[in-house]
mmCIF file of C-alpha atoms in Angstrom:
data_model
loop_
_atom_site.group_PDB
_atom_site.id
_atom_site.type_symbol
_atom_site.label_atom_id
_atom_site.label_comp_id
_atom_site.label_asym_id
_atom_site.label_seq_id
_atom_site.Cartn_x
_atom_site.Cartn_y
_atom_site.Cartn_z
ATOM 1 C CA MET A 1 -57.116 57.077 95.884
ATOM 2 C CA ILE A 2 -55.952 55.360 92.642
ATOM 3 C CA SER A 3 -57.932 52.156 93.327
ATOM 4 C CA ALA A 4 -61.701 51.567 93.417
ATOM 5 C CA PRO A 5 -63.096 52.027 96.977
ATOM 6 C CA VAL A 6 -64.725 48.622 97.087
ATOM 7 C CA LEU A 7 -64.254 45.591 99.269
ATOM 8 C CA CYS A 8 -61.956 42.931 97.772
ATOM 9 C CA LEU A 9 -62.559 39.208 97.707
ATOM 10 C CA PRO A 10 -60.640 36.971 100.185
ATOM 11 C CA ASP A 11 -57.471 35.204 99.030
ATOM 12 C CA PHE A 12 -57.053 32.116 101.203
ATOM 13 C CA ALA A 13 -53.396 31.881 100.305
ATOM 14 C CA LYS A 14 -52.735 35.128 102.235
ATOM 15 C CA GLU A 15 -52.905 35.922 105.935
ATOM 16 C CA PHE A 16 -56.116 37.396 107.360
ATOM 17 C CA ILE A 17 -55.877 40.362 109.767
ATOM 18 C CA ILE A 18 -58.637 41.482 112.119
ATOM 19 C CA GLU A 19 -58.503 44.917 113.810
ATOM 20 C CA THR A 20 -60.984 45.413 116.637
ATOM 21 C CA ASP A 21 -62.000 48.139 119.093
ATOM 22 C CA ALA A 22 -64.694 48.794 121.681
ATOM 23 C CA SER A 23 -66.217 51.973 123.002
ATOM 24 C CA ASN A 24 -68.829 52.708 125.658
ATOM 25 C CA MET A 25 -71.646 52.193 123.183
ATOM 26 C CA GLY A 26 -70.519 49.563 120.648
ATOM 27 C CA ILE A 27 -67.828 47.398 119.092
ATOM 28 C CA GLY A 28 -66.256 47.558 115.654
ATOM 29 C CA ALA A 29 -63.927 45.446 113.561
ATOM 30 C CA VAL A 30 -62.450 45.235 110.080
ATOM 31 C CA LEU A 31 -61.204 42.140 108.212
ATOM 32 C CA MET A 32 -58.225 42.844 105.959
ATOM 33 C CA GLN A 33 -55.567 41.294 103.735
ATOM 34 C CA ASP A 34 -52.490 43.241 102.640
ATOM 35 C CA GLY A 35 -54.018 46.421 104.106
ATOM 36 C CA HIS A 36 -57.149 46.208 101.909
ATOM 37 C CA PRO A 37 -60.534 45.719 103.658
ATOM 38 C CA LEU A 38 -62.603 42.601 103.003
ATOM 39 C CA ALA A 39 -65.463 43.275 105.386
ATOM 40 C CA TYR A 40 -66.615 45.625 108.139
ATOM 41 C CA PHE A 41 -68.513 44.829 111.309
ATOM 42 C CA SER A 42 -70.086 46.955 114.030
ATOM 43 C CA LYS A 43 -72.605 46.236 116.772
ATOM 44 C CA LYS A 44 -74.248 48.201 119.571
ATOM 45 C CA LEU A 45 -73.657 47.034 123.129
ATOM 46 C CA GLY A 46 -76.515 46.187 125.447
ATOM 47 C CA PRO A 47 -76.933 47.826 128.872
ATOM 48 C CA GLN A 48 -75.153 44.988 130.700
ATOM 49 C CA MET A 49 -72.117 45.027 128.378
ATOM 50 C CA GLN A 50 -71.954 48.831 128.492
ATOM 51 C CA SER A 51 -71.323 48.625 132.236
ATOM 52 C CA ALA A 52 -68.570 45.995 131.804
ATOM 53 C CA SER A 53 -64.869 46.811 132.130
ATOM 54 C CA VAL A 54 -62.824 47.976 129.174
ATOM 55 C CA TYR A 55 -60.962 44.661 129.185
ATOM 56 C CA ILE A 56 -64.201 42.672 128.814
ATOM 57 C CA LYS A 57 -65.486 45.027 126.093
ATOM 58 C CA GLU A 58 -62.309 44.590 124.079
ATOM 59 C CA LEU A 59 -62.418 40.810 124.560
ATOM 60 C CA HIS A 60 -66.066 40.829 123.546
ATOM 61 C CA ALA A 61 -65.184 42.731 120.368
ATOM 62 C CA ILE A 62 -62.551 40.141 119.463
ATOM 63 C CA THR A 63 -64.772 37.134 119.928
ATOM 64 C CA GLU A 64 -67.702 38.691 118.121
ATOM 65 C CA ALA A 65 -65.499 39.564 115.107
ATOM 66 C CA VAL A 66 -63.923 36.093 114.983
ATOM 67 C CA LEU A 67 -67.302 34.374 115.132
ATOM 68 C CA LYS A 68 -68.698 36.789 112.533
ATOM 69 C CA TRP A 69 -65.990 35.814 110.016
ATOM 70 C CA ARG A 70 -65.417 32.201 111.107
ATOM 71 C CA GLN A 71 -66.141 30.944 107.574
ATOM 72 C CA TYR A 72 -62.947 32.703 106.467
ATOM 73 C CA LEU A 73 -60.808 31.993 109.537
ATOM 74 C CA LEU A 74 -61.393 28.373 110.377
ATOM 75 C CA GLY A 75 -58.426 26.291 109.258
ATOM 76 C CA HIS A 76 -56.236 29.366 108.605
ATOM 77 C CA PHE A 77 -53.784 31.214 110.806
ATOM 78 C CA PHE A 78 -54.735 34.870 111.306
ATOM 79 C CA VAL A 79 -53.691 37.943 113.266
ATOM 80 C CA ILE A 80 -55.838 39.925 115.704
ATOM 81 C CA ARG A 81 -54.900 43.542 116.414
ATOM 82 C CA THR A 82 -56.309 45.414 119.426
ATOM 83 C CA ASP A 83 -55.480 48.668 121.180
ATOM 84 C CA HIS A 84 -55.795 47.047 124.617
ATOM 85 C CA GLN A 85 -52.267 45.968 125.497
ATOM 86 C CA SER A 86 -53.132 43.463 128.253
ATOM 87 C CA ILE A 87 -55.157 41.290 125.847
ATOM 88 C CA LYS A 88 -51.986 40.719 123.860
ATOM 89 C CA GLU A 89 -50.980 38.087 126.449
ATOM 90 C CA LEU A 90 -54.362 36.414 126.563
ATOM 91 C CA LEU A 91 -53.096 33.035 125.417
ATOM 92 C CA GLN A 92 -50.146 33.122 127.810
ATOM 93 C CA GLN A 93 -51.744 34.447 131.016
ATOM 94 C CA VAL A 94 -53.579 32.426 133.617
ATOM 95 C CA ILE A 95 -57.345 32.445 132.987
ATOM 96 C CA GLN A 96 -58.923 33.336 136.341
ATOM 97 C CA THR A 97 -62.344 34.954 135.897
ATOM 98 C CA PRO A 98 -65.541 33.327 134.528
ATOM 99 C CA ASP A 99 -65.730 36.032 131.870
ATOM 100 C CA GLN A 100 -62.246 35.183 130.589
ATOM 101 C CA GLN A 101 -63.165 31.502 130.500
ATOM 102 C CA LYS A 102 -66.349 32.261 128.544
ATOM 103 C CA TYR A 103 -64.618 34.233 125.815
ATOM 104 C CA VAL A 104 -61.502 32.016 125.558
ATOM 105 C CA ARG A 105 -63.814 29.007 125.156
ATOM 106 C CA LYS A 106 -65.386 30.668 122.118
ATOM 107 C CA LEU A 107 -61.986 31.093 120.512
ATOM 108 C CA LEU A 108 -61.066 27.413 120.837
ATOM 109 C CA GLY A 109 -60.368 25.817 117.456
ATOM 110 C CA PHE A 110 -59.004 29.006 115.871
ATOM 111 C CA GLN A 111 -55.301 29.564 115.139
ATOM 112 C CA PHE A 112 -54.289 33.178 115.701
ATOM 113 C CA ARG A 113 -51.833 35.633 117.185
ATOM 114 C CA ILE A 114 -52.817 38.750 119.097
ATOM 115 C CA GLU A 115 -50.870 41.955 118.424
ATOM 116 C CA TYR A 116 -51.042 45.358 120.088
ATOM 117 C CA LYS A 117 -51.893 48.324 117.912
ATOM 118 C CA PRO A 118 -51.940 51.794 119.506
ATOM 119 C CA GLY A 119 -55.350 53.457 119.586
ATOM 120 C CA ALA A 120 -54.099 56.485 117.629
ATOM 121 C CA SER A 121 -53.462 54.243 114.590
ATOM 122 C CA ASN A 122 -56.511 51.985 115.066
ATOM 123 C CA ARG A 123 -58.775 54.458 113.347
ATOM 124 C CA VAL A 124 -61.040 52.198 111.252
ATOM 125 C CA ALA A 125 -62.160 49.841 114.034
ATOM 126 C CA ASP A 126 -62.413 52.764 116.471
ATOM 127 C CA ALA A 127 -64.767 54.620 114.138
ATOM 128 C CA LEU A 128 -66.953 51.555 113.601
ATOM 129 C CA SER A 129 -67.361 51.107 117.358
ATOM 130 C CA ARG A 130 -68.774 54.599 117.919
ATOM 131 C CA VAL A 131 -72.050 56.400 117.311
ATOM 132 C CA PRO A 132 -72.305 60.009 116.082
ATOM 133 C CA GLY A 133 -71.637 62.513 118.799
ATOM 134 C CA GLU A 134 -69.584 60.233 121.001
ATOM 135 C CA TRP A 135 -66.167 61.540 119.900
ATOM 136 C CA SER A 136 -64.278 63.549 122.472
ATOM 137 C CA GLU A 137 -61.092 65.525 122.352
ATOM 138 C CA ALA A 138 -59.404 62.887 124.552
ATOM 139 C CA ASP A 139 -59.889 60.302 121.786
ATOM 140 C CA SER A 140 -57.651 62.209 119.375
ATOM 141 C CA PRO A 141 -53.963 63.080 119.700
ATOM 142 C CA PRO A 142 -53.085 66.796 119.929
ATOM 143 C CA ASP A 143 -52.991 68.869 116.749
ATOM 144 C CA THR A 144 -55.138 66.360 114.863
ATOM 145 C CA SER A 145 -57.934 67.657 112.647
ATOM 146 C CA PHE A 146 -60.666 65.851 110.750
ATOM 147 C CA MET A 147 -62.307 66.732 107.477
ATOM 148 C CA ALA A 148 -65.635 65.266 106.351
ATOM 149 C CA LEU A 149 -66.352 64.974 102.638
ATOM 150 C CA VAL A 150 -69.976 64.577 101.578
ATOM 151 C CA THR A 151 -70.503 63.249 98.023
ATOM 152 C CA THR A 152 -73.586 62.548 95.961
ATOM 153 C CA PRO A 153 -73.766 60.130 93.063
ATOM 154 C CA THR A 154 -74.019 61.485 89.520
ATOM 155 C CA PHE A 155 -75.445 59.407 86.741
ATOM 156 C CA GLY A 156 -73.578 59.337 83.437
ATOM 157 C CA ILE A 157 -76.793 58.623 81.501
ATOM 158 C CA VAL A 158 -78.353 62.020 82.181
ATOM 159 C CA GLN A 159 -77.121 63.277 78.821
ATOM 160 C CA GLN A 160 -78.692 60.237 77.109
ATOM 161 C CA LEU A 161 -81.916 60.945 78.989
ATOM 162 C CA GLN A 162 -81.867 64.503 77.705
ATOM 163 C CA LYS A 163 -81.575 63.222 74.144
ATOM 164 C CA GLU A 164 -84.514 60.844 74.664
ATOM 165 C CA ASN A 165 -86.612 63.621 76.188
ATOM 166 C CA ALA A 166 -86.023 65.593 73.015
ATOM 167 C CA SER A 167 -86.860 62.746 70.600
ATOM 168 C CA ASP A 168 -88.922 60.011 72.230
ATOM 169 C CA PRO A 169 -92.693 60.436 71.494
ATOM 170 C CA PHE A 170 -93.617 58.954 74.837
ATOM 171 C CA LEU A 171 -91.645 61.591 76.743
ATOM 172 C CA LEU A 172 -92.543 64.394 74.336
ATOM 173 C CA ALA A 173 -96.183 63.865 75.283
ATOM 174 C CA PHE A 174 -95.361 64.857 78.871
ATOM 175 C CA HIS A 175 -93.559 67.999 77.640
ATOM 176 C CA GLN A 176 -96.637 68.886 75.575
ATOM 177 C CA GLN A 177 -98.890 68.431 78.605
ATOM 178 C CA HIS A 178 -96.513 70.606 80.648
ATOM 179 C CA THR A 179 -96.706 73.338 77.990
ATOM 180 C CA GLU A 180 -100.533 73.175 78.023
ATOM 181 C CA GLY A 181 -100.614 73.182 81.822
ATOM 182 C CA ILE A 182 -102.319 69.802 82.145
ATOM 183 C CA LEU A 183 -99.349 67.702 83.362
ATOM 184 C CA PRO A 184 -100.586 65.219 86.048
ATOM 185 C CA ILE A 185 -99.550 66.006 89.629
ATOM 186 C CA PRO A 186 -97.100 63.090 90.181
ATOM 187 C CA TYR A 187 -95.080 64.248 87.180
ATOM 188 C CA SER A 188 -92.856 67.305 86.793
ATOM 189 C CA ILE A 189 -90.282 68.616 84.354
ATOM 190 C CA ILE A 190 -86.981 69.930 85.663
ATOM 191 C CA ASN A 191 -84.017 70.896 83.452
ATOM 192 C CA GLY A 192 -85.751 69.406 80.447
ATOM 193 C CA LEU A 193 -86.231 65.965 82.079
ATOM 194 C CA VAL A 194 -89.550 64.320 82.950
ATOM 195 C CA LEU A 195 -89.690 63.271 86.619
ATOM 196 C CA HIS A 196 -92.184 61.111 88.527
ATOM 197 C CA LYS A 197 -92.063 61.942 92.246
ATOM 198 C CA GLY A 198 -88.471 63.138 91.797
ATOM 199 C CA ARG A 199 -87.364 60.088 89.722
ATOM 200 C CA TYR A 200 -86.304 60.121 86.105
ATOM 201 C CA VAL A 201 -89.022 58.833 83.752
ATOM 202 C CA LEU A 202 -88.132 56.506 80.875
ATOM 203 C CA ASN A 203 -90.020 54.813 78.074
ATOM 204 C CA SER A 204 -90.279 51.118 78.984
ATOM 205 C CA ALA A 205 -89.081 50.311 75.445
ATOM 206 C CA SER A 206 -85.907 52.370 75.837
ATOM 207 C CA PRO A 207 -82.529 50.531 75.732
ATOM 208 C CA LEU A 208 -81.516 52.642 78.737
ATOM 209 C CA CYS A 209 -83.718 50.461 80.974
ATOM 210 C CA SER A 210 -81.443 47.448 80.547
ATOM 211 C CA LEU A 211 -78.367 49.671 80.914
ATOM 212 C CA ILE A 212 -79.668 51.070 84.216
ATOM 213 C CA ILE A 213 -80.539 47.654 85.640
ATOM 214 C CA SER A 214 -77.112 46.349 84.634
ATOM 215 C CA GLU A 215 -75.477 49.274 86.429
ATOM 216 C CA PHE A 216 -77.349 48.519 89.673
ATOM 217 C CA HIS A 217 -76.963 44.720 89.449
ATOM 218 C CA ALA A 218 -73.985 43.508 87.428
ATOM 219 C CA THR A 219 -71.299 46.038 88.416
ATOM 220 C CA PRO A 220 -68.940 45.656 91.434
ATOM 221 C CA SER A 221 -71.084 48.118 93.403
ATOM 222 C CA GLY A 222 -74.242 46.221 92.410
ATOM 223 C CA GLY A 223 -72.785 42.943 93.602
ATOM 224 C CA HIS A 224 -75.320 40.835 91.678
ATOM 225 C CA ALA A 225 -77.960 41.405 94.315
ATOM 226 C CA GLY A 226 -81.356 39.712 94.171
ATOM 227 C CA ILE A 227 -84.522 40.975 92.542
ATOM 228 C CA LYS A 228 -85.856 42.847 95.589
ATOM 229 C CA ARG A 229 -82.627 44.728 96.350
ATOM 230 C CA THR A 230 -81.905 45.512 92.699
ATOM 231 C CA LEU A 231 -85.470 46.820 92.221
ATOM 232 C CA THR A 232 -85.150 49.001 95.328
ATOM 233 C CA ARG A 233 -81.928 50.559 93.992
ATOM 234 C CA VAL A 234 -83.339 51.219 90.555
ATOM 235 C CA ALA A 235 -86.690 52.534 91.779
ATOM 236 C CA ALA A 236 -84.954 55.028 94.056
ATOM 237 C CA ASN A 237 -83.871 57.078 91.026
ATOM 238 C CA PHE A 238 -85.788 55.930 87.947
ATOM 239 C CA PHE A 239 -89.351 55.116 86.932
ATOM 240 C CA TRP A 240 -90.907 53.337 83.976
ATOM 241 C CA GLN A 241 -93.957 51.153 83.425
ATOM 242 C CA GLY A 242 -93.271 47.474 84.097
ATOM 243 C CA MET A 243 -90.067 48.122 86.046
ATOM 244 C CA ARG A 244 -90.538 45.099 88.343
ATOM 245 C CA LYS A 245 -90.984 42.774 85.362
ATOM 246 C CA SER A 246 -87.862 44.262 83.678
ATOM 247 C CA VAL A 247 -85.792 43.688 86.822
ATOM 248 C CA GLU A 248 -87.112 40.166 87.339
ATOM 249 C CA ASP A 249 -86.327 39.190 83.722
ATOM 250 C CA PHE A 250 -82.840 40.726 83.876
ATOM 251 C CA VAL A 251 -81.878 39.037 87.148
ATOM 252 C CA ALA A 252 -83.379 35.675 86.084
ATOM 253 C CA SER A 253 -81.292 35.756 82.865
ATOM 254 C CA CYS A 254 -78.053 37.022 84.486
ATOM 255 C CA LEU A 255 -75.376 34.445 83.470
ATOM 256 C CA MET A 256 -73.121 35.219 86.436
ATOM 257 C CA CYS A 257 -75.943 34.649 88.921
ATOM 258 C CA GLN A 258 -76.897 31.358 87.282
ATOM 259 C CA GLN A 259 -73.310 30.090 87.386
ATOM 260 C CA ILE A 260 -72.363 31.216 90.898
ATOM 261 C CA LYS A 261 -75.421 31.443 93.142
ATOM 262 C CA TYR A 262 -76.885 28.378 94.782
ATOM 263 C CA SER A 263 -80.518 27.352 94.353
ATOM 264 C CA THR A 264 -82.962 28.478 97.065
ATOM 265 C CA GLN A 265 -85.817 26.285 95.868
ATOM 266 C CA VAL A 266 -87.335 23.721 98.220
ATOM 267 C CA PRO A 267 -85.862 20.275 97.510
ATOM 268 C CA ALA A 268 -88.092 18.062 95.428
ATOM 269 C CA GLY A 269 -89.914 15.221 97.117
ATOM 270 C CA LEU A 270 -88.922 11.550 96.859
ATOM 271 C CA LEU A 271 -89.778 9.743 93.620
ATOM 272 C CA GLN A 272 -92.826 7.524 93.941
ATOM 273 C CA PRO A 273 -93.050 4.317 91.841
ATOM 274 C CA LEU A 274 -95.971 3.972 89.488
ATOM 275 C CA PRO A 275 -98.394 1.079 89.973
ATOM 276 C CA ILE A 276 -97.724 -2.010 87.848
ATOM 277 C CA PRO A 277 -100.242 -2.337 84.993
ATOM 278 C CA GLU A 278 -102.424 -5.463 84.923
ATOM 279 C CA ALA A 279 -102.644 -5.771 81.147
ATOM 280 C CA VAL A 280 -100.504 -4.891 78.092
ATOM 281 C CA TRP A 281 -101.073 -1.500 76.502
ATOM 282 C CA GLU A 282 -103.151 -0.440 79.469
ATOM 283 C CA ASP A 283 -100.518 2.057 80.584
ATOM 284 C CA ILE A 284 -98.039 3.623 78.211
ATOM 285 C CA THR A 285 -95.216 6.206 78.198
ATOM 286 C CA MET A 286 -94.392 8.551 75.328
ATOM 287 C CA ASP A 287 -91.465 10.725 74.344
ATOM 288 C CA PHE A 288 -89.758 12.339 71.315
ATOM 289 C CA ILE A 289 -86.280 11.571 69.949
ATOM 290 C CA THR A 290 -84.887 14.734 68.349
ATOM 291 C CA GLY A 291 -81.696 15.781 66.622
ATOM 292 C CA LEU A 292 -81.759 12.943 64.070
ATOM 293 C CA PRO A 293 -80.535 13.288 60.479
ATOM 294 C CA PRO A 294 -83.375 13.975 58.005
ATOM 295 C CA SER A 295 -85.262 10.907 56.778
ATOM 296 C CA GLN A 296 -88.177 11.300 54.404
ATOM 297 C CA GLY A 297 -88.395 14.905 55.444
ATOM 298 C CA SER A 298 -88.571 14.149 59.222
ATOM 299 C CA THR A 299 -85.986 14.614 61.998
ATOM 300 C CA VAL A 300 -88.082 13.588 65.030
ATOM 301 C CA VAL A 301 -89.276 10.153 66.123
ATOM 302 C CA PHE A 302 -92.348 9.775 68.345
ATOM 303 C CA VAL A 303 -91.846 6.710 70.632
ATOM 304 C CA VAL A 304 -94.611 4.928 72.569
ATOM 305 C CA VAL A 305 -93.631 2.221 75.089
ATOM 306 C CA ASP A 306 -95.936 -0.197 76.907
ATOM 307 C CA ARG A 307 -95.035 -0.141 80.613
ATOM 308 C CA LEU A 308 -95.868 -3.815 81.208
ATOM 309 C CA SER A 309 -94.331 -5.574 78.200
ATOM 310 C CA LYS A 310 -91.812 -2.819 77.340
ATOM 311 C CA SER A 311 -92.841 -3.117 73.700
ATOM 312 C CA ALA A 312 -92.172 0.012 71.685
ATOM 313 C CA HIS A 313 -93.757 1.538 68.580
#
């Protein structure tokens, strides 16, 4: 509880550990290093797989998890932990059934070791493999109790919003309309704050707009998401005119995104040569040379080049 509850980044100098489990309805897995999660995975089983044996379900969970995180695991030795003890000897036993051959073939090329982990301690993967309402008393050891904690996010800028509602002319106009009983229907005032369909209203010129976008984009929980996802997160709790443009400008100017993320633009077409001119000074090219020391009050040179003779002026 003394560290942030966020996923950590992979360290390829350390050993990867995958814990998997399968239930009657789905499969679940967690990718870890040094006991800290890197990624979670869960998937619902189809009707055919639901009727398969427990052995096949557990084997299916392992292969799906390995293929899911193959970009981390290829070329590195890793450990697989499962609560099905017979799968521990998968690499040493004789492969007899077509199902075994199918799943073992998918694991070719990976370097790993399978370890047995009792189901009572395989809680994370076990929870990921289940749907609400599927738990039974047989799944838990005796004298074991569970406690669910429901939390809701609280915004630290509420106090700043209260100050703006008391001083900003744009927001004070809504308070005046509320006092006169002519406040438009989409708007409301609760606890001294102007709301639009339950969302906090801000002046588009307020510095809080950039602070809010930064909180939902540039923080570890924001994860430097794209424009659409960042806008969805911000719009779920706040409202101001021109919000989309504000988010687009912020994400487009984010230094971290520009340095790290790859370009998604369509590759440019092949360069096409220009036709050769038939006479001098029929076709020219022009450009500016800048950054020169001052000369007669000028620092820029305008250059014109003939494409046929290469003469320049």
